[in-house]
XYZ file of C-alpha atoms in Angstrom:
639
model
C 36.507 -19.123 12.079
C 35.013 -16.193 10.277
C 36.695 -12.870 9.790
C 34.799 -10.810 12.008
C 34.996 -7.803 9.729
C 32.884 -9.701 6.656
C 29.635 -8.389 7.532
C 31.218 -4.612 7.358
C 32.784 -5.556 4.115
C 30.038 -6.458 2.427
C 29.039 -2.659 1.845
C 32.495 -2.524 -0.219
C 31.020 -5.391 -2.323
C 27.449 -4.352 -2.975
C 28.057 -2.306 -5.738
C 29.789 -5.257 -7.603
C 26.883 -7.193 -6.153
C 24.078 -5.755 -7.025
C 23.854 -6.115 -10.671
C 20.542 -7.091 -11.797
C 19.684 -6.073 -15.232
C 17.529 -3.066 -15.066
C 13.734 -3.381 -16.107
C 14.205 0.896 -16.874
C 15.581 3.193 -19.095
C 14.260 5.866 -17.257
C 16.405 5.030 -14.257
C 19.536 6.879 -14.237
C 22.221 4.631 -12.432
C 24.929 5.291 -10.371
C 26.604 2.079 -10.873
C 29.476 3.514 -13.448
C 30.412 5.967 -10.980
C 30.384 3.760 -7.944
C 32.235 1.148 -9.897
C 34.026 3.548 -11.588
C 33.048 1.593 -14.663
C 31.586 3.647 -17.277
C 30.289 0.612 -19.164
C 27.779 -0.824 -16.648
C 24.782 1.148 -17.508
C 22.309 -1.565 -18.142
C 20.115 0.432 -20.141
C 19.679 -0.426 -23.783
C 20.961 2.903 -26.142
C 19.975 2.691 -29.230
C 20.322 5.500 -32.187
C 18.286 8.342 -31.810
C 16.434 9.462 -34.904
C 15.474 13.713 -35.277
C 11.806 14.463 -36.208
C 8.632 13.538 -35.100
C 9.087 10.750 -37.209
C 11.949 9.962 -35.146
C 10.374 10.011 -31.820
C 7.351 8.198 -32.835
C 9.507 5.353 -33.868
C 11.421 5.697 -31.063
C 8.032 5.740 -29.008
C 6.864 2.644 -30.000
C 9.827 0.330 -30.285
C 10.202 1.478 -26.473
C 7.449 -0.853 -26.196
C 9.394 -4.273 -27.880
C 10.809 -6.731 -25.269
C 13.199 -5.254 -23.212
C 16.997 -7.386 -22.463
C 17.067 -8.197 -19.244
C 19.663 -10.311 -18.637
C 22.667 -9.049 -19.064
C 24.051 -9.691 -16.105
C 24.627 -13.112 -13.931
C 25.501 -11.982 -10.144
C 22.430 -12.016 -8.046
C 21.555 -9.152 -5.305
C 23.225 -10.460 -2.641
C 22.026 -7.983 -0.015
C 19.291 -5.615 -1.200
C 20.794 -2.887 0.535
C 19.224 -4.325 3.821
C 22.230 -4.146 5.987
C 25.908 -4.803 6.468
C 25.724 -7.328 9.033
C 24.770 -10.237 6.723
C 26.504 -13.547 7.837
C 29.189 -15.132 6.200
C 27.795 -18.124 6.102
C 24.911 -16.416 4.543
C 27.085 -14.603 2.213
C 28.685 -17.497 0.814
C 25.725 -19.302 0.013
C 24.323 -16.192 -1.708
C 27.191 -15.969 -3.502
C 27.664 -19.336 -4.925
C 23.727 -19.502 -6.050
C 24.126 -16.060 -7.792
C 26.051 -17.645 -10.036
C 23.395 -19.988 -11.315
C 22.269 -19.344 -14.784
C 18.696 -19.659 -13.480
C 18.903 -16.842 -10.601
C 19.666 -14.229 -13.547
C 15.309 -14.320 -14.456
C 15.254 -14.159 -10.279
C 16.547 -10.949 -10.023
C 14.758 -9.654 -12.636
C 11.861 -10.503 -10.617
C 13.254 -8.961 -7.934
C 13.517 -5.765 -9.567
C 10.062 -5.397 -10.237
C 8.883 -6.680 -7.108
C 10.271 -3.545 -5.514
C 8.323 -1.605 -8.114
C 5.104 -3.039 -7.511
C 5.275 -2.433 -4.037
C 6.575 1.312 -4.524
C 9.974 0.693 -2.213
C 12.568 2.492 -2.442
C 15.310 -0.006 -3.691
C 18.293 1.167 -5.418
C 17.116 0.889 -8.571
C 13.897 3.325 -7.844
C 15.906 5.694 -5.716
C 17.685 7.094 -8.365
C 14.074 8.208 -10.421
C 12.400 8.345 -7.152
C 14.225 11.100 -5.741
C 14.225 12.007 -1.935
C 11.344 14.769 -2.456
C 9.361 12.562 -3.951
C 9.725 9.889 -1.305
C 8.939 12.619 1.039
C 5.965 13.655 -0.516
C 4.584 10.782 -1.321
C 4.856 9.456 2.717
C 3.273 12.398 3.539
C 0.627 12.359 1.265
C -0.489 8.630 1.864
C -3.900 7.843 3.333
C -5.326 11.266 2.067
C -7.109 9.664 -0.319
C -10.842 8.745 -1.219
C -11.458 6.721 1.827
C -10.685 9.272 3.866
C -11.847 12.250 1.629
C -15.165 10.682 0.132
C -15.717 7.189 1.711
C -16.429 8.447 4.775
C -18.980 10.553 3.902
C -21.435 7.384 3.734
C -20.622 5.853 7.176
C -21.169 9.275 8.679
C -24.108 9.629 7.544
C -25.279 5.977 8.492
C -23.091 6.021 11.935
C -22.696 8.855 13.437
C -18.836 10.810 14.094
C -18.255 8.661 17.186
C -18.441 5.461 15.529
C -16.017 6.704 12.642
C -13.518 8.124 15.579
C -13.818 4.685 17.389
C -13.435 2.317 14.054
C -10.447 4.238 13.099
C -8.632 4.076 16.339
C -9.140 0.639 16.458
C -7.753 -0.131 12.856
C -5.249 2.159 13.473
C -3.865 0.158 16.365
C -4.106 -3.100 14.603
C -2.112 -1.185 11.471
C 1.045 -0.575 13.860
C 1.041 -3.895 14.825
C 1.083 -4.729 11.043
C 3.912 -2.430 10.192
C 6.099 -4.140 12.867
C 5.467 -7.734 11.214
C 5.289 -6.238 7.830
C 8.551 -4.625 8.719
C 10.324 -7.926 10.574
C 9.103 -10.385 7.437
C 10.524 -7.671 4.880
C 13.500 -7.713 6.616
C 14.206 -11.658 6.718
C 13.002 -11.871 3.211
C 14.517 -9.119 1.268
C 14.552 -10.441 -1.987
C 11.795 -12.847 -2.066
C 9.600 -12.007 -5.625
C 5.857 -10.992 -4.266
C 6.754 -9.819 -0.986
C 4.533 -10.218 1.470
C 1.979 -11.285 -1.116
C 4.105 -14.607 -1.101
C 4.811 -15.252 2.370
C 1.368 -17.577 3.081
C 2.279 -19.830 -0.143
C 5.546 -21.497 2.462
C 4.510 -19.926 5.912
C 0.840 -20.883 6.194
C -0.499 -22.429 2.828
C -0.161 -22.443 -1.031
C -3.888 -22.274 -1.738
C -4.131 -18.863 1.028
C -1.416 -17.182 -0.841
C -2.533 -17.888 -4.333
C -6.435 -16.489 -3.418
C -4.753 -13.337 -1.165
C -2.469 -12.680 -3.510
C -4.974 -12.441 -6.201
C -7.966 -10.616 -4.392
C -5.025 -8.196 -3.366
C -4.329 -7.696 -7.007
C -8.256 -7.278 -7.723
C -8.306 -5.030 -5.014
C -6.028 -2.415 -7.080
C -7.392 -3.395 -10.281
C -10.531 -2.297 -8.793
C -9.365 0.965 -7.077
C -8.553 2.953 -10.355
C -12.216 2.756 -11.847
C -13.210 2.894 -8.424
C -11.265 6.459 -8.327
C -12.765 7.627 -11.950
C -15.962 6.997 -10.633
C -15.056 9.080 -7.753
C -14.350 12.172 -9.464
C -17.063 11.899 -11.812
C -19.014 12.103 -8.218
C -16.583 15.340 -7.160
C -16.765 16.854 -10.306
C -21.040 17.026 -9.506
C -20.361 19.838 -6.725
C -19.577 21.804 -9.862
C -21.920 20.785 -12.662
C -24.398 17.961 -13.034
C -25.531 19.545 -16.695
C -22.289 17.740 -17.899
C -22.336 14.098 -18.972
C -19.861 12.614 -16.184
C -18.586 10.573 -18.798
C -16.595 13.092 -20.289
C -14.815 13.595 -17.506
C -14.362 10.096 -16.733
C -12.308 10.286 -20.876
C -10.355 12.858 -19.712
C -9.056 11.395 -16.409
C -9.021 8.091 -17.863
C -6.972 9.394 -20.533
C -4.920 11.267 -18.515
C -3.940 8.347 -16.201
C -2.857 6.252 -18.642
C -0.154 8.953 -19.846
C 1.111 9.423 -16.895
C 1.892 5.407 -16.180
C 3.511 5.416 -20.022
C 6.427 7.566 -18.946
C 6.728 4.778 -15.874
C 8.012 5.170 -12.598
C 9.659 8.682 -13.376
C 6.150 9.879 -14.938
C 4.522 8.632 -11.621
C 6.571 10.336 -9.294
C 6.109 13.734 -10.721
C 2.653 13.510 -10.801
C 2.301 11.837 -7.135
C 4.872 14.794 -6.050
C 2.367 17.698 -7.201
C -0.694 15.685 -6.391
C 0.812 15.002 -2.381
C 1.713 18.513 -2.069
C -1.633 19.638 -2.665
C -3.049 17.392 -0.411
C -0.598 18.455 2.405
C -1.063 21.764 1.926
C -5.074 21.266 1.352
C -5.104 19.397 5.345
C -3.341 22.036 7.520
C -5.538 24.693 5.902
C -8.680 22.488 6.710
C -7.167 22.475 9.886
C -6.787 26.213 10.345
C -10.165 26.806 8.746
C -11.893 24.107 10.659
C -11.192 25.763 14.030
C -11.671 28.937 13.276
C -15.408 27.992 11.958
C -15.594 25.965 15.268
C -14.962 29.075 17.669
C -16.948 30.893 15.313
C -14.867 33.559 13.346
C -16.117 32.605 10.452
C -19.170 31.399 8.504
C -22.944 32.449 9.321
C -23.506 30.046 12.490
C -21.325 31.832 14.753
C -19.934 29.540 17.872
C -20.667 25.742 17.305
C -18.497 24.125 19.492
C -19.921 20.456 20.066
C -23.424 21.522 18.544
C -23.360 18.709 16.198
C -22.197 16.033 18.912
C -25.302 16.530 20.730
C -27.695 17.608 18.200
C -28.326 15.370 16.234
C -25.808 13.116 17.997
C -22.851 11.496 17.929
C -24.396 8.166 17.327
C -27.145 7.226 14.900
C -29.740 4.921 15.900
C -32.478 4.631 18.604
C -30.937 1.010 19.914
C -27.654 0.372 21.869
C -27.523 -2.463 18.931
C -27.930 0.245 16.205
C -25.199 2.279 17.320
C -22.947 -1.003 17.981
C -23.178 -1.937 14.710
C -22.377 1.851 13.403
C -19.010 1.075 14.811
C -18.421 -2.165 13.179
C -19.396 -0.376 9.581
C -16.570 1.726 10.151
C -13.635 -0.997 9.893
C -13.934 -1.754 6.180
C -13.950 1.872 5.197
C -11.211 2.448 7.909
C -9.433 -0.427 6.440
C -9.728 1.091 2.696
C -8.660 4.334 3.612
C -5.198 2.953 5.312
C -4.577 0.964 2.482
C -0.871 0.408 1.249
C 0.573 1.669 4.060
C 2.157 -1.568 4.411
C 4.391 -0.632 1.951
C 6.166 1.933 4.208
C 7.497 -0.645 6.191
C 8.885 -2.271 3.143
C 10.953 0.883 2.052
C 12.097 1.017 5.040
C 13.295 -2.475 5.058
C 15.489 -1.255 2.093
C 17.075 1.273 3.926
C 20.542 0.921 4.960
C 19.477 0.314 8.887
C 15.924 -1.324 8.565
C 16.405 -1.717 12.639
C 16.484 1.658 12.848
C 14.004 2.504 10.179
C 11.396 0.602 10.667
C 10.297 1.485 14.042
C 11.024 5.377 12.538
C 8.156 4.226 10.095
C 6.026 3.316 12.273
C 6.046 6.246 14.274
C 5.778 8.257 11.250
C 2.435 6.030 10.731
C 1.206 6.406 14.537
C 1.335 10.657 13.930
C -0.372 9.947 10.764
C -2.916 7.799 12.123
C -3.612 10.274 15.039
C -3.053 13.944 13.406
C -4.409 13.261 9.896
C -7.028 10.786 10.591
C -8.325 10.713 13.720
C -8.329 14.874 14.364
C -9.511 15.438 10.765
C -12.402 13.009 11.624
C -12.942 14.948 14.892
C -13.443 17.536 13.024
C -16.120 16.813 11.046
C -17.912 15.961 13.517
C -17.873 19.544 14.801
C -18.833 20.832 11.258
C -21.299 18.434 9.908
C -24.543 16.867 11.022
C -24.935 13.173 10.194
C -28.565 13.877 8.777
C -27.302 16.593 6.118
C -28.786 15.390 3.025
C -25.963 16.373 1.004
C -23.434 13.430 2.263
C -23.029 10.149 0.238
C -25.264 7.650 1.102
C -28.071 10.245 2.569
C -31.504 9.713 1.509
C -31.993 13.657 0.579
C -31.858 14.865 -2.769
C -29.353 17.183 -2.254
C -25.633 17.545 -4.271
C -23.525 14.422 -2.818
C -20.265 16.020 -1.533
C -17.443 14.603 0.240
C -17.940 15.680 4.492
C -14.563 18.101 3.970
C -16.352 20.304 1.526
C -19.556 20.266 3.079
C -17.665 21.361 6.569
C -16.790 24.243 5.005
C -20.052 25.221 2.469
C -22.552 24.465 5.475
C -21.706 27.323 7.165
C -22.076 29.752 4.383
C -17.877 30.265 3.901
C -17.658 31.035 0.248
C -14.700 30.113 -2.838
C -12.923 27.844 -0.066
C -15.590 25.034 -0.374
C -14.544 24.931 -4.462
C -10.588 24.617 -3.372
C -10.955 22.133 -1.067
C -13.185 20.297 -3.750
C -10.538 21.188 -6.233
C -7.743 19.488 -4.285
C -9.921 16.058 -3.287
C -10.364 15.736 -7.007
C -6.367 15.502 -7.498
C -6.550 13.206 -4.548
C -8.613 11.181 -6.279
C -6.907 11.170 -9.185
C -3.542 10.738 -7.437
C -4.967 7.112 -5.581
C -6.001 6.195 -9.135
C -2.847 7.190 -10.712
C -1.244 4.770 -8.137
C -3.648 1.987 -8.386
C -2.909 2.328 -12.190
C 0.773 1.548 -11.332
C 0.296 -0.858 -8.676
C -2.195 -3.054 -10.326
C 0.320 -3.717 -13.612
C 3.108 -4.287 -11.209
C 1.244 -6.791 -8.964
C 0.307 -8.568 -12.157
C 3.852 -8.927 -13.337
C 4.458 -10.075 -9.846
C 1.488 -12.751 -9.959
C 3.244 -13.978 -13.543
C 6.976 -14.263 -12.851
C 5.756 -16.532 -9.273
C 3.108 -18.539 -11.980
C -0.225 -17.632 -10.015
C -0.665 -15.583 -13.399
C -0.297 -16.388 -16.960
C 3.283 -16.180 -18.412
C 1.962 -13.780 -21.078
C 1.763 -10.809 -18.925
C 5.657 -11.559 -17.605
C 6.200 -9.244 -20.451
C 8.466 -5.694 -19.847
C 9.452 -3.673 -23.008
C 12.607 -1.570 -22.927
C 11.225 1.337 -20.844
C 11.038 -1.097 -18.153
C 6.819 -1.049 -18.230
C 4.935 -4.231 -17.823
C 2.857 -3.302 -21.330
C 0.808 -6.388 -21.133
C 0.157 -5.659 -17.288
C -1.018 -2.271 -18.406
C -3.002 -3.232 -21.158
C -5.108 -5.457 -18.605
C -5.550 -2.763 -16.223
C -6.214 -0.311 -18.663
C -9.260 -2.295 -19.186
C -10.977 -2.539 -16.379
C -10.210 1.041 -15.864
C -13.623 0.814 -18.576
C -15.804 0.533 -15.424
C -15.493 3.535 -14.735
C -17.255 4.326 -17.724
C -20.712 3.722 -15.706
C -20.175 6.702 -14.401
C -23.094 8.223 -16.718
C -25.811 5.309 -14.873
C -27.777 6.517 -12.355
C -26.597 3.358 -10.589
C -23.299 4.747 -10.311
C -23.191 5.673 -6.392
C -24.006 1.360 -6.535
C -21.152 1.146 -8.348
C -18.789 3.033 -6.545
C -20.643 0.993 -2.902
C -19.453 -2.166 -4.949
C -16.157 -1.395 -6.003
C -15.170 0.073 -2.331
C -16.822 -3.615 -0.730
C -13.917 -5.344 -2.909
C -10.986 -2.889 -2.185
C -12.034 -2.587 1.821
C -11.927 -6.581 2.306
C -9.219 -7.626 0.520
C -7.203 -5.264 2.633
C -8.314 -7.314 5.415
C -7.063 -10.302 4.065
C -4.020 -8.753 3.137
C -3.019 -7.577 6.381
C -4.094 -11.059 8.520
C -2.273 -12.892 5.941
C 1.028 -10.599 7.022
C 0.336 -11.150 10.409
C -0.066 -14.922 10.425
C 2.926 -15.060 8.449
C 5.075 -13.281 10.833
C 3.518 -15.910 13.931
C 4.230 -18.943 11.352
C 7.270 -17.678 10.859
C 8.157 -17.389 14.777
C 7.159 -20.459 15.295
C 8.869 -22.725 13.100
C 11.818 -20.974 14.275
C 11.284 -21.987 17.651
C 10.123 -25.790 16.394
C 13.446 -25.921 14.497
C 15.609 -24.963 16.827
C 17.086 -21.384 15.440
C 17.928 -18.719 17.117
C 15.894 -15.462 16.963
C 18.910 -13.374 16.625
C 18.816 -14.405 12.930
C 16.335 -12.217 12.383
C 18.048 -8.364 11.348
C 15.064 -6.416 13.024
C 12.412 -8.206 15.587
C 8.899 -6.730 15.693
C 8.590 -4.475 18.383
C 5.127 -5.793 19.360
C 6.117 -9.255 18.409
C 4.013 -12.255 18.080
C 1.285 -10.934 20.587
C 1.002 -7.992 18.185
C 0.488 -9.752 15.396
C -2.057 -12.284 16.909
C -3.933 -9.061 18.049
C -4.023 -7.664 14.553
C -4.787 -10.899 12.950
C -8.011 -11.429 15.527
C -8.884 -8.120 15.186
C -9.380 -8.705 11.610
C -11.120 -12.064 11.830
C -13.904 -10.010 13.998
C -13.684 -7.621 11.673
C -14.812 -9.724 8.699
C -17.785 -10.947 11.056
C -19.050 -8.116 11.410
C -19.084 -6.622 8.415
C -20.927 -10.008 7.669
C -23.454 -8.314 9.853
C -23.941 -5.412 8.512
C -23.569 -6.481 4.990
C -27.052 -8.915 5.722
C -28.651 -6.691 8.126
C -27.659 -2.669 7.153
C -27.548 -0.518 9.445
C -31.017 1.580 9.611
C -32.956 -0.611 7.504
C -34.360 -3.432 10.330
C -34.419 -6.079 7.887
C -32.561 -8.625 5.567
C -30.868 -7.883 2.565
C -29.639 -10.305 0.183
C -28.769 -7.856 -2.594
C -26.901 -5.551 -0.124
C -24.980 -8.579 1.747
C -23.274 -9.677 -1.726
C -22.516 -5.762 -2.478
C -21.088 -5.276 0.330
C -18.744 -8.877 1.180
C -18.189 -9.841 -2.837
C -14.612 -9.958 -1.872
C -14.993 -12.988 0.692
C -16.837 -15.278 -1.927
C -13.808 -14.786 -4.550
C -11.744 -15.964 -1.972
C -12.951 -18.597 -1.358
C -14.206 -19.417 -4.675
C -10.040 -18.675 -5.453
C -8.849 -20.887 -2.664
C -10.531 -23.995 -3.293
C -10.056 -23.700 -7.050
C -6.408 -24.165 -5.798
C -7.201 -26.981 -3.673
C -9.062 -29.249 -6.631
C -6.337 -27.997 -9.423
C -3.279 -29.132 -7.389
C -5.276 -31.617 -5.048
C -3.737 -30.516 -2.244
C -5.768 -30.654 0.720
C -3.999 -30.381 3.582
C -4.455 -27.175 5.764
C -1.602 -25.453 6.466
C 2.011 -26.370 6.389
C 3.382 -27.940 9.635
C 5.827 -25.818 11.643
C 8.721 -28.505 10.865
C 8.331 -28.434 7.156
C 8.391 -24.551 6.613
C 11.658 -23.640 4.440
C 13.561 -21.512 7.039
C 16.554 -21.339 4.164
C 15.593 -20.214 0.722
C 14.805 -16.484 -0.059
C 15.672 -16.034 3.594
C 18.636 -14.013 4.970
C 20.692 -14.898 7.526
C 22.210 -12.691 9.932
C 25.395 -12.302 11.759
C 23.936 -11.987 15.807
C 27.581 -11.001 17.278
C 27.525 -8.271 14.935
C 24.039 -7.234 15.634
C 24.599 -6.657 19.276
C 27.690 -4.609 18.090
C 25.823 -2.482 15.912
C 23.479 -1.804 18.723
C 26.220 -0.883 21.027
C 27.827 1.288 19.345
C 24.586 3.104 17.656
C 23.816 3.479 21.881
C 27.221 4.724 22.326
C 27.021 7.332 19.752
C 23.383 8.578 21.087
C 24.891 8.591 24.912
C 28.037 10.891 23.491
C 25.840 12.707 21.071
C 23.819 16.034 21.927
C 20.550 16.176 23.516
C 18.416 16.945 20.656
C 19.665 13.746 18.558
C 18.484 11.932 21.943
C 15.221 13.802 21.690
C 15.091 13.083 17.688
C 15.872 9.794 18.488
C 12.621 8.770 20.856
C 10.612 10.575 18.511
C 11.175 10.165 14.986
């Protein structure tokens, strides 16, 4: 029989543990002085030389192959939780010591970079503020800043209010599964990227995985092209191009100082944003109630007049709503990745479901009230919104809600502060994209040349590729380039689809052959709060989600006929897909459709928990919350 006190032990053992060779010199560790070991850095020192000659050498041999294996123990439990079984624990431990897991957790390592979780490794350049920030800040972004100036103006506000609700309930259902899988695979390289290739089917997680990486490989030109399109409220005398240089340019040196370079910049570019809503806020009602601007009281003037539908036909305004998801579903993006931090947190059980009410106020006070909003301040027929047929400037709905009622200098701060937005979502795709294409290389869905990382811990080669399709955004000078900027969104709005009903089938795969085999649930460190039924919801909700923007992709909305030209614009992603998936099927000739429930690997990559210990935790967490005062109570339902 097990010493009952091995689970709680294991947090004296982590530190010895958890000794993956770092992928970054710019992380500072803490191992030394948790070990008390001033040797264990794992950063590479080298002699520095004075001068500019100096650093410039120094510069670029930063970018030669980095050593990465110095050390042979394997994370054994990804800070995750201390109530690990033994029996898990002692398998863990005798595989660590396998000359092959060394290259593993490497992986591993950079898996928690690409998906921007806060692992032990990042926490210590990622400090709290930025974490902070940079939770706050997500979602305010161009899908909610400029993207939705296009499906309000071919919509109506009700139909954007309606879409976004509805994705936003699917999206906690998401987190919960995201959160559960996260959990029960802690150190599995790919993340949820990999959980279809064992849980439902190689061939779906090769072609998700990859459209997912598209999908960010796309974003950052997507975002250039963006604020070349901001930038017009200013000037249209100036070739956009030049701008597109400098933020192109500017991008790129952010993502060479890595991680520590990208949390500095998200930190400033989140606060503005913050700060840039609750004044919108402020201003927004105050223009409402009219004490301010030229139009004195407006109230629901724009809800009536011209409507809060477009479209003459109960059909017309039907299929308004089901234009919204794919926007809805670009502007949400990544917040999948919340529930993986908090997986990495010492209690995920606790900090999961704190992440997902974190999302739920996010989803209701930043998106769904700002939407509100514009409803109140702009007309769906302005000619000034993206997409419009007018001639007038194209500005994002937050700047016109402000200019269209004759407020002055706020209009060119708000404007101001969406171009950092813009420029922050690119600055992340910029960093995502290289990570997810290491990723895609160490699990061989990507060629072994770009499982390269220099001593800086940057994936160069990774970089170098999506350095170069940021050059699409160098079309910003066409006067195609709102076409462009329609195409690139198409891509990055459906493969978050697939993203997220890959997740979600996952997580009901993953219940199941649990069930079929015989385990027990209590296994599992943290069960989904909405549980299978919530992920089957999500997952549905995004098959009818794909149909109809099938719909609206061959019939658009307004136009009362076909269109070929504006079906493949707007649903390119679902033909790579499947163009991806079956390119699988006839280069491995494997045809069968999904792995049975009795063949999924319940073992590897998977950890096992201690449930006696589980229900103790919970016992005495209740305990401490009964004893406690009130207002930890109170903190406790709500946050």
């Amino acid at each position: 029989m097990s010493d009952p006190k091995s689970g709680y032990e294991m947090s004296d053992t982590k530190a010895e543990a958890h000794v993956f060779s770092s992928q970054e010199n710019e992380v500072e560790y803490l191992d030394s002085q948790l070990n008390g070991d001033s040797s264990s850095n794992n950063s590479i020192k080298e002699p520095t030389s004075t001068g500019a000659k100096g650093h410039f050498k120094s510069f670029v041999d930063s970018f030669r192959r980095g050593d990465h294996a110095k050390n042979a123990l394997h994370d054994l439990e990804n800070d995750i939780t201390t109530s690990i079984s033994h029996a898990s624990l002692v398998h863990a431990v005798s595989k660590a010591r396998e000359d092959d897991e060394i290259m593993q957790s490497v992986a591993s390592a950079e898996h928690r970079k690409v998906n921007n979780t806060e692992s032990d490794d990042l926490q210590k350049t990622i400090k709290p503020r930025h974490v902070i920030m940079i939770s706050l800040g997500t979602g305010i972004g161009t899908g909610l800043l400029v993207g939705n100036s296009s499906v309000l103006s071919a919509a109506g506000p009700a139909p954007l209010v309606i879409g976004y609700s509805i994705m936003g309930s699917c999206l906690y259902c998401i987190i919960q599964a995201a959160g559960e899988m996260a959990v029960v695979y802690s150190d599995l390289n790919g993340g949820f990227n990999n959980y279809p290739s064992f849980l439902l089917d190689p061939a779906l997680g090769f072609s998700v995985a990859w459209v997912y990486c598209l999908q960010w490989l796309c974003v950052c030109p997507l975002e250039l092209v963006t604020a070349s399109l901001t930038i017009k409220y200013w000037t249209t005398k100036v070739d956009p191009d030049v701008f597109v240089i400098i933020f192109y340019v500017l991008i790129i040196s952010i993502n060479v100082f890595g991680a520590r370079g990208y949390a500095e910049a998200e930190f400033f570019f989140n606060v503005c944003k913050v700060l840039m809503m609750i004044g919108f806020f402020i201003l927004g009602i105050i223009i409402t109630a009219g004490g301010a601007g030229n139009d004195g009281y407006l109230g629901a003037k724009y809800w009536h007049e011209p409507g809060a539908f477009r479209g003459e036909h109960a059909v017309d305004r039907f299929k308004g709503v089901m234009d919204t998801f794919v926007a809805a579903a670009f502007a949400f993006g990544a917040t999948e990745f919340i529930a993986l931090t908090a997986a990495e947190q010492s209690n995920p059980r606790k900090a999961i479901p704190s992440a997902a009410k974190k999302v739920l106020y996010r989803i209701v006070l930043i998106f769904l009230v700002s939407i509100i909003m514009l409803g109140f301040l702009v007309p769906y027929d302005s000619d000034q919104l993206l997409g419009s047929s007018g001639s007038g400037v194209k500005a994002s709905p937050y700047v016109l809600a402000v200019s269209l009622h004759g407020v002055r200098v706020v209009p060119h701060f708000i404007n101001a502060v969406i171009l950092l937005s813009v420029l922050s979502v690119g600055n992340s795709a910029f960093y995502s994209s290289s990570r997810l294409l290491l990723s895609l290389s160490q699990q061989g869905y990507a060629p072994k040349w770009f499982d390269y990382v220099d001593r800086q811990g940057r994936p160069a080669r990774a970089m170098l590729m999506s350095a170069l399709f940021g050059v699409i955004a160098f079309c910003a000078t066409s006067p195609k380039e709102t076409d462009v900027f329609n195409w690139l969104l198409a891509i990055s709005g459906l493969s978050q689809l697939f993203t997220w009903f890959a997740i979600c089938m996952s997580h009901v795969r993953f219940r199941y052959a649990m069930k079929v085999q015989g385990r027990s649930i209590g296994e599992v460190g943290f069960h989904s709060q909405t549980g299978v039924y919530g992920s089957l919801y999500a997952a549905t909700m995004m098959i009818l989600a794909l149909m109809a923007q099938f719909w609206v992709a061959i019939a658009p909305l307004n136009e009362g006929k076909l269109d070929a030209q504006n079906f493949f614009q707007s649903y390119l992603a679902m033909p790579i897909l499947i163009a991806l998936y079956f390119g699988y099927k006839l280069y491995y000739r494997d045809w069968k459709l999904y792995i049975k429930a009795d063949k999924i690997d319940l073992i590897s990559h998977r950890q096992i928990f201690d449930e006696n210990i589980l229900k103790q935790e919970d016992e005495e967490y209740k305990e401490k919350l009964r004893n406690g005062p009130a207002w930890r109570r109170i903190a406790d339902f709500w946050c």
